[in-house]
XYZ file of C-alpha atoms in Angstrom:
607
model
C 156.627 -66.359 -158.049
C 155.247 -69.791 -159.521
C 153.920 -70.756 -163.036
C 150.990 -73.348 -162.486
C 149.313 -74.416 -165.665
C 145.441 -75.411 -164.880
C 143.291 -77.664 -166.939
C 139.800 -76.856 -167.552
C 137.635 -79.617 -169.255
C 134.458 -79.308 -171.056
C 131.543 -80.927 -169.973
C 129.270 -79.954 -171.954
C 129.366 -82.149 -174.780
C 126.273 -83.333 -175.799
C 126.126 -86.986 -176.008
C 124.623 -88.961 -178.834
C 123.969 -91.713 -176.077
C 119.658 -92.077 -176.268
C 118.084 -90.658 -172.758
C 116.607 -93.136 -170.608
C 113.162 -93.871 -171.258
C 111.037 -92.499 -168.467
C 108.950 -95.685 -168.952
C 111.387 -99.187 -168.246
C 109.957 -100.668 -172.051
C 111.397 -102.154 -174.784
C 111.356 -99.447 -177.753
C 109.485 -102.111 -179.672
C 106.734 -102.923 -176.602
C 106.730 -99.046 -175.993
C 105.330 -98.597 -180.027
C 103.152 -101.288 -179.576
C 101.741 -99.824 -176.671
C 101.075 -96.571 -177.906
C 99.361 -98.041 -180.847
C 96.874 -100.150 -178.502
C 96.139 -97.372 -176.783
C 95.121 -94.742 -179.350
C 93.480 -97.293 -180.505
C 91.521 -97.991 -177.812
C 90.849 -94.473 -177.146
C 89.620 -94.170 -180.942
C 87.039 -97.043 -180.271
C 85.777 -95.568 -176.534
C 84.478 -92.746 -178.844
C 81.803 -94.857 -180.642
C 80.592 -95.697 -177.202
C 78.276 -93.642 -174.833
C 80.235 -90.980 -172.132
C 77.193 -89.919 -170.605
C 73.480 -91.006 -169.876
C 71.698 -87.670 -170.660
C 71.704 -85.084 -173.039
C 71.980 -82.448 -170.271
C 75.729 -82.201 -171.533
C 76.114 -80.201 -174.231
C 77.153 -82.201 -177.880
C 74.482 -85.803 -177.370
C 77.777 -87.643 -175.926
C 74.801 -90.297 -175.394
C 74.374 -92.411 -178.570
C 76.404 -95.312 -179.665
C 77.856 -95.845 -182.671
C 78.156 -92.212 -183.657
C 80.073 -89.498 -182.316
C 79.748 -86.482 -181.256
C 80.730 -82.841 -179.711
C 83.709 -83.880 -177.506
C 84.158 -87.528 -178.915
C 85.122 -86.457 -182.312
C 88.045 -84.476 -181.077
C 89.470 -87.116 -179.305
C 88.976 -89.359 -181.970
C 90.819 -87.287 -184.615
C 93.411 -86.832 -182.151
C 93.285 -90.608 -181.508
C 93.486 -91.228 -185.540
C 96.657 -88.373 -185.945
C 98.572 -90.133 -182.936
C 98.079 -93.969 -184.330
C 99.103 -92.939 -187.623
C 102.379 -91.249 -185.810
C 102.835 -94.546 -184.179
C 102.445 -96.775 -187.150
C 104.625 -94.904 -189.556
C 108.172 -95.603 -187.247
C 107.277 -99.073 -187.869
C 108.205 -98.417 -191.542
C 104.948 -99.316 -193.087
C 105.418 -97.868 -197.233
C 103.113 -95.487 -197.820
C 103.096 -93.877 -194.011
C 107.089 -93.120 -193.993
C 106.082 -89.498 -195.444
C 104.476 -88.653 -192.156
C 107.407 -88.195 -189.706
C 110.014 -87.311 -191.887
C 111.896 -85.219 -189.401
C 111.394 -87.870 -186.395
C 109.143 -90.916 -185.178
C 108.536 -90.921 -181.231
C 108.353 -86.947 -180.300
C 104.933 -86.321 -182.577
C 103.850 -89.617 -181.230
C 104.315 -88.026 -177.649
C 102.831 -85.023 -178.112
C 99.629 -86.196 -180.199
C 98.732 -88.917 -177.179
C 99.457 -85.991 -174.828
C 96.592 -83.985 -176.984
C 94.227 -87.243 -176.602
C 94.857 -87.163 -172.745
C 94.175 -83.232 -172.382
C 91.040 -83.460 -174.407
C 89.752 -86.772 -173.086
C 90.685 -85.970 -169.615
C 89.064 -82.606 -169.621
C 85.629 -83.881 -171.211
C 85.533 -86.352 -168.401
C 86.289 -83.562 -166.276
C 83.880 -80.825 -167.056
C 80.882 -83.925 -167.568
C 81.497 -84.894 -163.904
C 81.802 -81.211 -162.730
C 78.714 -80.127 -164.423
C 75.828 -83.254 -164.149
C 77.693 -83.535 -160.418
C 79.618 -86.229 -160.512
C 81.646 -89.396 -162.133
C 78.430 -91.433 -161.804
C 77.681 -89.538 -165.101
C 80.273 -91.587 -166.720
C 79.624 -93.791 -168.883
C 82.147 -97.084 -170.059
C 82.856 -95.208 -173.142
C 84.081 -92.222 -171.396
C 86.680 -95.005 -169.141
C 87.810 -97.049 -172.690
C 88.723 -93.810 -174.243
C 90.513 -92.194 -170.981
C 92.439 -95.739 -170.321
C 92.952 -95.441 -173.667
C 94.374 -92.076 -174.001
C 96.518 -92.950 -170.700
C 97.715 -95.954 -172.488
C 99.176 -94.536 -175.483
C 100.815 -91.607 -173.376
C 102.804 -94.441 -170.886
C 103.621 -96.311 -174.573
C 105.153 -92.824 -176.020
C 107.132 -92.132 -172.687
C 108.807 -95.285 -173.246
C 109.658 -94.674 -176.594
C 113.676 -92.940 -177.196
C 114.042 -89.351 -178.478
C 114.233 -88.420 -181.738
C 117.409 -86.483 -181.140
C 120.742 -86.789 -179.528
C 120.342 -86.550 -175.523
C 122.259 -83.647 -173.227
C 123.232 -85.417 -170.293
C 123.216 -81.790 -168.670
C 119.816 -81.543 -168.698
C 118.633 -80.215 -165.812
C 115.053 -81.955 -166.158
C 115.938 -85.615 -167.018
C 113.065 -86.942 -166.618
C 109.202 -86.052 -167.152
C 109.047 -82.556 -168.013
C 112.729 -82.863 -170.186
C 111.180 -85.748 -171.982
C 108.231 -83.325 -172.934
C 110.359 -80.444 -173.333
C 112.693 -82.555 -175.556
C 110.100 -83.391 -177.588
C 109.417 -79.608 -178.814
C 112.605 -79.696 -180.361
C 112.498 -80.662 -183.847
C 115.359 -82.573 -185.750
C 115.365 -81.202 -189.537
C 113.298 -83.438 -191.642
C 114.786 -85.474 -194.052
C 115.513 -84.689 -197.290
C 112.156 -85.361 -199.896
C 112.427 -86.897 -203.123
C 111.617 -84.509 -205.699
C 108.151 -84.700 -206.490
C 106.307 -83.438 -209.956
C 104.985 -79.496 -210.044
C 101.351 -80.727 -210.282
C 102.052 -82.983 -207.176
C 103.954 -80.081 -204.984
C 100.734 -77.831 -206.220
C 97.917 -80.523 -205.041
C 100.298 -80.660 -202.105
C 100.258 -76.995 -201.234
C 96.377 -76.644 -202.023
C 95.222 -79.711 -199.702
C 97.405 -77.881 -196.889
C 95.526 -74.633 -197.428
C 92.472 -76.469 -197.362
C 93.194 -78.568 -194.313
C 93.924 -75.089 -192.880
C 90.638 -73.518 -193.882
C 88.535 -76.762 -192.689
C 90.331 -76.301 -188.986
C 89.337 -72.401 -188.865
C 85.812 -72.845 -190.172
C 85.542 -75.251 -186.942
C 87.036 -73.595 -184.644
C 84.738 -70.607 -185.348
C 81.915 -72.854 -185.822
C 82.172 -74.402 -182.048
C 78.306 -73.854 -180.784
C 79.647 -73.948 -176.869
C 82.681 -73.092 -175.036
C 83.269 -76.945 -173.747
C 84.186 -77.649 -177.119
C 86.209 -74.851 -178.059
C 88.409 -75.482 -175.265
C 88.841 -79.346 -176.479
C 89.388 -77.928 -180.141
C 91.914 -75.876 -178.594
C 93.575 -78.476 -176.807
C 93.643 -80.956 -179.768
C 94.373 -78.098 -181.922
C 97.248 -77.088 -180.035
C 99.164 -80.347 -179.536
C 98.020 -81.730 -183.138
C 99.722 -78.915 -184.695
C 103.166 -79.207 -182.257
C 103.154 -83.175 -183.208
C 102.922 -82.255 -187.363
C 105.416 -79.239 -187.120
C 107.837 -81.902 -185.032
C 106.901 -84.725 -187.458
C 108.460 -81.951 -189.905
C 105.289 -82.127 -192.344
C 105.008 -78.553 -191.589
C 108.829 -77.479 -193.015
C 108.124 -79.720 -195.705
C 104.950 -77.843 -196.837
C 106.936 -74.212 -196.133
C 109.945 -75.413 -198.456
C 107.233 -75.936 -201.316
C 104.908 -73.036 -200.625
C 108.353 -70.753 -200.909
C 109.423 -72.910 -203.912
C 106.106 -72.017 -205.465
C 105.271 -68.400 -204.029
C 102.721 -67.148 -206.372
C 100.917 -70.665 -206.152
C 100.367 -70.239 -202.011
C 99.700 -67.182 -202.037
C 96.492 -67.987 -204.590
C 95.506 -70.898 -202.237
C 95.339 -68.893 -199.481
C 93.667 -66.597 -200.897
C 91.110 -68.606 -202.340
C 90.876 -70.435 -198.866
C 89.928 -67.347 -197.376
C 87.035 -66.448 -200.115
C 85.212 -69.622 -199.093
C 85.536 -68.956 -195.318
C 81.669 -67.643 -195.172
C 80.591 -69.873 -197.535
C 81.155 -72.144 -195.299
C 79.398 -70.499 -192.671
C 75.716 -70.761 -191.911
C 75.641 -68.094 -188.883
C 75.939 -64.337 -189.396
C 77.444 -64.161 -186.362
C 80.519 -66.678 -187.235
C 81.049 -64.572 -190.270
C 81.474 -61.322 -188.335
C 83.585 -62.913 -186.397
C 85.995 -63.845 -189.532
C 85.262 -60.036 -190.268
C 86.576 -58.539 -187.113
C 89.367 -60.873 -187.145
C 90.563 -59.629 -190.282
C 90.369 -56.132 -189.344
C 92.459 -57.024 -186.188
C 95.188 -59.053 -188.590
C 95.480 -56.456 -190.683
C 96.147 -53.596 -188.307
C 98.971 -56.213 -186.603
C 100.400 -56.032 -189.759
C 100.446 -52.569 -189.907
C 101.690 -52.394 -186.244
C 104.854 -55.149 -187.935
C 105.875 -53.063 -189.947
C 106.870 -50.560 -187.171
C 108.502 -52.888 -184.469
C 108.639 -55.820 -187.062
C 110.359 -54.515 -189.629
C 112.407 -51.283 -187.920
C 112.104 -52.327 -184.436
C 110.408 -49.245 -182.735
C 108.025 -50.002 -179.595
C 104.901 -48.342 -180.227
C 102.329 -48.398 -177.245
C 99.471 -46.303 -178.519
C 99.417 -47.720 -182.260
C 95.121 -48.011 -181.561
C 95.333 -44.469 -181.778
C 96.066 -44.602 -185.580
C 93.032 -46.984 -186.158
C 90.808 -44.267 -184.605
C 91.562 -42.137 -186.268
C 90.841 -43.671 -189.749
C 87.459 -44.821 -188.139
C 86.912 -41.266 -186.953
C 87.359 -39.752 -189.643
C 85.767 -42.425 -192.206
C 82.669 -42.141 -189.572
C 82.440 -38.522 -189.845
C 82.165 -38.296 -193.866
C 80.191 -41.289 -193.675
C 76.643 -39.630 -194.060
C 75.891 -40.790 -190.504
C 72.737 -38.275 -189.081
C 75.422 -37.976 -185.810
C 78.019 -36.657 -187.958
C 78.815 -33.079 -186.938
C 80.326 -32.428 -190.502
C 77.211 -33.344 -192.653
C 79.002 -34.662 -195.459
C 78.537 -38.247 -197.004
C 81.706 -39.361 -199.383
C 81.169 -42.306 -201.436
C 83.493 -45.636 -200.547
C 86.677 -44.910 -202.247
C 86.878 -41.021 -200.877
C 86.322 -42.569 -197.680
C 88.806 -44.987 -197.219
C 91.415 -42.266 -198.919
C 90.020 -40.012 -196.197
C 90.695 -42.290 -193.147
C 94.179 -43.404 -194.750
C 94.998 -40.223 -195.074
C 94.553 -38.570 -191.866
C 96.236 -41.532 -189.988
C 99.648 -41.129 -191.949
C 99.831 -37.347 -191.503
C 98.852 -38.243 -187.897
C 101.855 -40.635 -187.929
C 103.763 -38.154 -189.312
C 103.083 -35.639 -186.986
C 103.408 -37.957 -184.208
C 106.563 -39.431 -185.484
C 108.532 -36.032 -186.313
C 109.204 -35.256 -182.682
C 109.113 -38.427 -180.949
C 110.906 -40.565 -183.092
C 114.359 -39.088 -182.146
C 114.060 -41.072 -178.844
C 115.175 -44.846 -178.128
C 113.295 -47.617 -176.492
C 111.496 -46.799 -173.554
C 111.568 -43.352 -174.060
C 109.988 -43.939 -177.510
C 107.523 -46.342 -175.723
C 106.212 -44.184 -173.081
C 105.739 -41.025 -175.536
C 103.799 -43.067 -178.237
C 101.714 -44.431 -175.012
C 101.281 -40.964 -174.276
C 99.750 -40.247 -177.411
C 97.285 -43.097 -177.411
C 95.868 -41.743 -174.180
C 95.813 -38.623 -175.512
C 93.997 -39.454 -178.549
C 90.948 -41.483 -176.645
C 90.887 -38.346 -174.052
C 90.718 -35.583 -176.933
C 88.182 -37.907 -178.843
C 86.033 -37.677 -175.453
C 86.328 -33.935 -174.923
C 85.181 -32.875 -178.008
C 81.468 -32.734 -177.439
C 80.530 -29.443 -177.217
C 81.338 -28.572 -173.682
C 85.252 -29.495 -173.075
C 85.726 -28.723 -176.483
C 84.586 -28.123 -179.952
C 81.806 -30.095 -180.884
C 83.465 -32.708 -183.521
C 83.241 -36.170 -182.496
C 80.057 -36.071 -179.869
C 82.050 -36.902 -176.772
C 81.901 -40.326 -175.332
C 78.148 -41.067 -177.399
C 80.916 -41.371 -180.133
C 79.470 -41.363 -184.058
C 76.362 -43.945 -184.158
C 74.542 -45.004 -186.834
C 77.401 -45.222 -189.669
C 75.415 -46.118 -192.709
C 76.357 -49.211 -194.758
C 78.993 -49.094 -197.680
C 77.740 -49.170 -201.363
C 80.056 -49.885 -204.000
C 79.208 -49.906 -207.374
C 75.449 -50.316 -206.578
C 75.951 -53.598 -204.493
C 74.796 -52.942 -200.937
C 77.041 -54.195 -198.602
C 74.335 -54.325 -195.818
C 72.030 -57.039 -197.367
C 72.305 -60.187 -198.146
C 73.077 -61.467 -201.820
C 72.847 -64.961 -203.538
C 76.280 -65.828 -204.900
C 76.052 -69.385 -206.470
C 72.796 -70.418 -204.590
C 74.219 -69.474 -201.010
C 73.535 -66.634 -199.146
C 75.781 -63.765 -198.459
C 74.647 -61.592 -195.196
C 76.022 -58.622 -195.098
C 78.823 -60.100 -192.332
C 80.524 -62.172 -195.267
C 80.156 -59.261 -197.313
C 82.314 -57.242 -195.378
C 84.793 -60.022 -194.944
C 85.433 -60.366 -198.143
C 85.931 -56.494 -199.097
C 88.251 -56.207 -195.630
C 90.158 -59.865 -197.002
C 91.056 -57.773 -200.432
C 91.696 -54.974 -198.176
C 94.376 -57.619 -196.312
C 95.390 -58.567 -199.524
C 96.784 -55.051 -200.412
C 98.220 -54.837 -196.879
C 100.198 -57.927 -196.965
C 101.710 -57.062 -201.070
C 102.528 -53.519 -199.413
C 104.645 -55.172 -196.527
C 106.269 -57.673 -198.519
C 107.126 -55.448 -201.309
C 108.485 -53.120 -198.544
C 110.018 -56.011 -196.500
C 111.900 -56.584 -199.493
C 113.156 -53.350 -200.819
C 116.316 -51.554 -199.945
C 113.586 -49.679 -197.525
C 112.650 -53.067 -195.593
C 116.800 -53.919 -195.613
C 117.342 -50.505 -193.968
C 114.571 -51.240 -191.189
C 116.001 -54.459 -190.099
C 119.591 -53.143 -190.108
C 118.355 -49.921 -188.080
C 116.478 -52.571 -185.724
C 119.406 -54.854 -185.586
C 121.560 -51.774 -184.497
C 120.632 -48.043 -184.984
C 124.358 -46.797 -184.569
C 125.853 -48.979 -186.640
C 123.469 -48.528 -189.754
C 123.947 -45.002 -189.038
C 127.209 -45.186 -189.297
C 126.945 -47.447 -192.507
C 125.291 -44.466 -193.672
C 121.533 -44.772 -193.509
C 119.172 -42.232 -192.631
C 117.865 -43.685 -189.413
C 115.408 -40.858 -188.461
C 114.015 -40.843 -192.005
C 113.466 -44.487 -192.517
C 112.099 -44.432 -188.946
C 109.089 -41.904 -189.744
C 108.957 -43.844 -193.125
C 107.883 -46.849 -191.188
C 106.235 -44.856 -188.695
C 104.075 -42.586 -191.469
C 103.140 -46.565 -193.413
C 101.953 -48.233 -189.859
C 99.721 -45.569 -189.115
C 97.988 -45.504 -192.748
C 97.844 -49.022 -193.012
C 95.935 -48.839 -189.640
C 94.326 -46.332 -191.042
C 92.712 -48.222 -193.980
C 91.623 -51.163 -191.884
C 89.553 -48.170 -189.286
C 87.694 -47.278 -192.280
C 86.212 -50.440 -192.960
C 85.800 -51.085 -188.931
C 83.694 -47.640 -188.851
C 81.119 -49.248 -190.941
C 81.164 -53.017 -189.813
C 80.646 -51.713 -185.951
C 78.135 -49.146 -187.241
C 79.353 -46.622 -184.307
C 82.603 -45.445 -183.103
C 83.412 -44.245 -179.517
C 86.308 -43.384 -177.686
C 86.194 -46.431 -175.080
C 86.763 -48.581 -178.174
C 90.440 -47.411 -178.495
C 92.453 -48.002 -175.392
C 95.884 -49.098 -174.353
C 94.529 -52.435 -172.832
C 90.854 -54.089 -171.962
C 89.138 -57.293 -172.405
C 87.952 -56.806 -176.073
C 90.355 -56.455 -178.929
C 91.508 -54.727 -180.718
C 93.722 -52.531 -178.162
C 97.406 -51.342 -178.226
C 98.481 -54.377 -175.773
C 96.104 -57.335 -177.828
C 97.833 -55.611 -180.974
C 101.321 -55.884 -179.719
C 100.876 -59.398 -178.353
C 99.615 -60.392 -181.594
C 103.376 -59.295 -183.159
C 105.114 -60.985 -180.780
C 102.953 -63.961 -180.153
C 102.719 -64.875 -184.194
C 106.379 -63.960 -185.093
C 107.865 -59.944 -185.774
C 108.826 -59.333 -189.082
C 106.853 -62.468 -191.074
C 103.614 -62.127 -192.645
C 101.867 -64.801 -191.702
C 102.621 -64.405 -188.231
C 100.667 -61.899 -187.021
C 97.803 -62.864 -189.288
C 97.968 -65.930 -187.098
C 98.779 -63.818 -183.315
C 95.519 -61.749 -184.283
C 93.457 -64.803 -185.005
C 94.098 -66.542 -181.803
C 93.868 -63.499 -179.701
C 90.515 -62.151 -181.182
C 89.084 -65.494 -181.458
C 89.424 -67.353 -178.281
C 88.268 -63.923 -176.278
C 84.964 -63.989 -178.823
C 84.325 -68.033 -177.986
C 84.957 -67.236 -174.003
C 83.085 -64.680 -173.010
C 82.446 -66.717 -169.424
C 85.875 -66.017 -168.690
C 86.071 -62.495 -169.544
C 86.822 -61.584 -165.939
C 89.993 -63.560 -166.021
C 90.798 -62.116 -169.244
C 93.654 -60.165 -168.380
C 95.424 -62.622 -165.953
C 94.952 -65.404 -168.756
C 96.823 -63.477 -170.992
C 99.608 -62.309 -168.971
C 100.146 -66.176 -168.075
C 100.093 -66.843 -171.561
C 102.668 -64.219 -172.712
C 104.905 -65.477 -169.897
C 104.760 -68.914 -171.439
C 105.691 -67.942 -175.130
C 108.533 -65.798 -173.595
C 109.490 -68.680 -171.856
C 109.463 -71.475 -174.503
C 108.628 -69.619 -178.046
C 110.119 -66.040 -177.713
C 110.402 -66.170 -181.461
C 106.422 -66.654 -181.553
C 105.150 -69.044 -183.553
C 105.710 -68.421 -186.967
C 109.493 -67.403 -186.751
C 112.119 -66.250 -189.260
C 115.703 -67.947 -189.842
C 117.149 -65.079 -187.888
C 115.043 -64.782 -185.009
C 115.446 -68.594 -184.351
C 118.977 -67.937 -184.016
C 119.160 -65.272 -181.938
C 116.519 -67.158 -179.911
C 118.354 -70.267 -179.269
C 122.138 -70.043 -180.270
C 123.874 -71.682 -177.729
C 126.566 -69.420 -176.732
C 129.601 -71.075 -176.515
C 132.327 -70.748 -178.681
C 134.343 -73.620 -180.350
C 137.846 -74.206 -178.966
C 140.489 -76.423 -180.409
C 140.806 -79.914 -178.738
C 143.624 -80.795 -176.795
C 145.301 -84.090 -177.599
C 147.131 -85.020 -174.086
C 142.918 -85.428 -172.710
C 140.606 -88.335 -173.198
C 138.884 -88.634 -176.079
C 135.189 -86.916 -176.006
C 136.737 -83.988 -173.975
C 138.088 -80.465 -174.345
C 141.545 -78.867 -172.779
C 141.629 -75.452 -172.234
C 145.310 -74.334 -170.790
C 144.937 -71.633 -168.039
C 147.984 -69.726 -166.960
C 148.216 -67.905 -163.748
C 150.481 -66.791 -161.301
């Protein structure tokens, strides 16, 4: 028998060697081409794109723009001020502080998706490019420009020669990666607080927009714009920067967004925008609700809906409606106690059998009970059952909430703008998201919220630390449901009816178990934010594209592929979800001397 001794190097060293730019330029002729061309593409937008006002936005007058052209030239205006600041320029350095060229890639790449899909959908719908005017052609060369002038450019970061995709799609994919921004000089508390409140009301303006789009062509640009614009200023590391102050001054954020979120409908001049806002707080609120149970302690609940229906239910049924089969008519705070209420002893009645079971077992039994909630609600109309809930003609005609003598179903004059009675229901459900998001991080941060995250972490090993799992389990189970609970009361009254259709596993309008769920996972589990965020997105882009409703469904299957692919810590992600996320793996092993310098010796025995 022979002793050989085998020598295994490492490879996979990442080099600090720059990757080759896709585009053969000079770094400094790459810059100077990405500046020309957002530049170019900023000035096509003060020209005509089209000859008639057929197309929806008056892309027809010089001089001033409109609809499309405005997107593309604040996308323009974000990616030339990217490009500027790496030439050093004082007063623009604060911009990229975490990294020059990747932001300056991914804004031009938002220029060239929203300028390339105006030209697109003017062509497809007046019937052809003849529609085209030169503006539309200065800002696309433009926008083409400045994305061949980023290519060129070298990453921000140190290049893996293992890369599989060296070239296009690794030079985007590179890009997402964001170096840590550079350390900020200290800056006074007054500055750090303007700082924090221009953020929030950058933040607002953006929403207000969004929501505000009159047609679908330019909600999908916004989104486009939106979407890379805010990529480029989290990579630029603007957006760390603002989270490192907003956490330095807690109390201060969470005033700004507050009062950010009061002047949402004043800034809103159609009813129906504003019930929008409304319905998109009552779906970020029960996503918060629904974080707390696979957040927080990491159970996989499939029928969480069920909880919301039942507050509505049973805030519908003491309501006063003429429908209601009880004949009873509580006043607003007996209401919402009522509908809170009978969703936490629902959760704990749920919760007391079920909860004993792991993963899927857990997930098919509280899918069970969702089902079996929306059937029951059906059958009990008289004929398959007692007559409690009027079958599938559901509860109609939910009378409007009155607190304190102020009518929350007209409209009121507060500081010479009118209130309809959509803002006036967004603003009671944003207190009522208010108390929801200072009951989850007061619970988050308790011994409680500790003993969730270790039970999610690992169930047998906090047990065996000696926690309670099945308690703490139905605790988070029992505050889910009456947090859901509270948000179906006020959804009773905004939707003036409630049937059972309206509570389902999965359809094309939200809220639903599966829109609920992807709204956790899509905006981050176990931050606040985060699903406030998930809901927003998911409630919102269904409400602005109804013409796609029949590709609803595949859409967002596509697009929940995608996060899991490149995001699976969503998009608002906590220091220990990015870890676990993107760790590499590989454990550090001493370097052998006797090998080449740059390389690692691993001495294999074997007979």
């Amino acid at each position: 028998m022979t002793n050989t001794t085998d020598t295994i190097v490492d490879t996979t060293k990442v080099s600090t060697a720059p990757a080759t730019p896709i585009v053969p330029l000079p770094p400094a002729a790459a810059r100077a081409t990405a500046v020309a061309g957002s530049a170019v593409a900023l000035v096509g937008t003060f020209l005509a794109w089209t000859w008639t006002k057929e197309f929806p936005g008056n892309l027809t007058v010089t001089g001033y723009p409109g609809g499309l052209q405005v997107l593309t030239l604040v996308g323009s205006l974000l990616t030339l001020l990217f490009a500027v600041s790496g030439y050093g320029v004082k007063g623009l350095r604060w911009l990229t502080p975490g990294g020059t060229n990747s932001p300056v890639l991914l804004g031009a790449l938002g220029v060239l998706g929203t300028t390339g899909y105006a030209l697109g959908a003017i062509s497809y719908e007046l019937g052809g490019v003849v529609n085209l005017e030169p503006g539309a052609y200065v800002s696309g060369a433009g926008a083409l420009l400045a994305v061949i002038g980023a290519l060129g450019l070298p990453v921000d970061q140190p290049y893996d020669p293992s890369d599989p995709h060296p070239h296009l799609w690794g030079r985007i994919r590179h890009a997402l990666t964001a170096p840590e921004p550079a350390r900020a000089r200290e800056l006074p508390s007054w500055a750090e607080i303007l700082i924090i409140a221009a953020g929030f009301g950058a933040g607002l303006y953006v929403f207000a927009y969004g929501i505000g789009t009159e047609y679908s062509e330019l909600f999908i640009g916004f989104l486009i714009v939106t979407g890379f614009g805010f990529t480029a200023v989290t990579r630029a590391g603007l957006l760390k920067r603002l989270s490192a102050l907003t956490a330095k001054h807690r109390n201060v954020a969470m005033a700004a967004a507050f009062v950010a979120a009061i002047c949402f409908p004043f800034t809103q001049t159609n009813d129906q925008y504003a019930l929008i806002g409304a319905n998109i707080l009552i779906f970020a609120t029960v996503a918060l609700g629904l974080n707390v149970v696979v957040g927080l302690a990491g159970l996989l609940d499939l029928g969480y809906v069920a909880f919301l229906g039942v507050g509505a239910y049973a805030a519908a049924l003491v309501s006063g409606s003429p429908q209601s089969t009880i004949g009873v008519h509580f006043p607003f705070w007996a209401a919402v106690l009522t509908g809170a209420l009978a969703s936490l002893v629902f959760g704990v009645v749920i919760g007391a059998p079920t909860l004993r079971l792991r993963g899927d077992y857990l997930a098919i039994v509280t899918l069970g009970f969702g089902e079996i909630f929306r059937i029951t609600m059906n059958n009990l109309n008289g004929n398959s059952g007692p007559d409690v809930t009027n079958g599938s003609n559901g509860i109609p005609n939910i009378p409007d909430l009155e607190i304190f003598g102020f009518n929350l179903g007209l409209s009121h004059s507060v500081l010479g703008h009118e209130l309809t009675r959509s803002g006036n229901y967004y603003l009671m459900m944003l207190l009522f998201t208010a108390i929801v998001v200072l009951v989850f991080r007061r619970s988050a941060e308790s011994r409680i919220g500790r003993a969730w995250v270790a039970i999610r972490e690992d169930e047998t090993a906090a047990t065996a630390m000696g926690i309670n799992g099945f308690r703490l389990k139905l605790l988070a189970f029992a505050l889910g449901a009456c947090l859901a609970g509270l948000a179906g009361t006020v959804q009773a009254h905004v939707s003036y009816s409630v049937t059972p259709e309206q509570y389902q596993f999965a359809g094309s309008v939200p809220p639903n178990s599966a829109f609920l769920l992807a709204a956790v996972i899509l905006g981050g589990m176990g931050t606040i934010s985060g699903p406030l965020i998930g809901a927003a997105l998911l409630y919102l882009i269904p409400a602005k594209l109804q013409f796609m409703a029949e590709y609803q469904l595949l859409l967002f299957g596509v697009a929940l592929m995608l996060l899991m692919r490149f995001r699976p810590e969503g998009l608002v992600a906590d220091r220990r979800k990015q870890l676990e996320f993107h760790e590499t793996g590989q454990l550090d092993v001493p370097e052998d001397k006797s090998l080449p310098e740059g390389a690692t010796g691993v001495a294999k025995a074997g007979a």
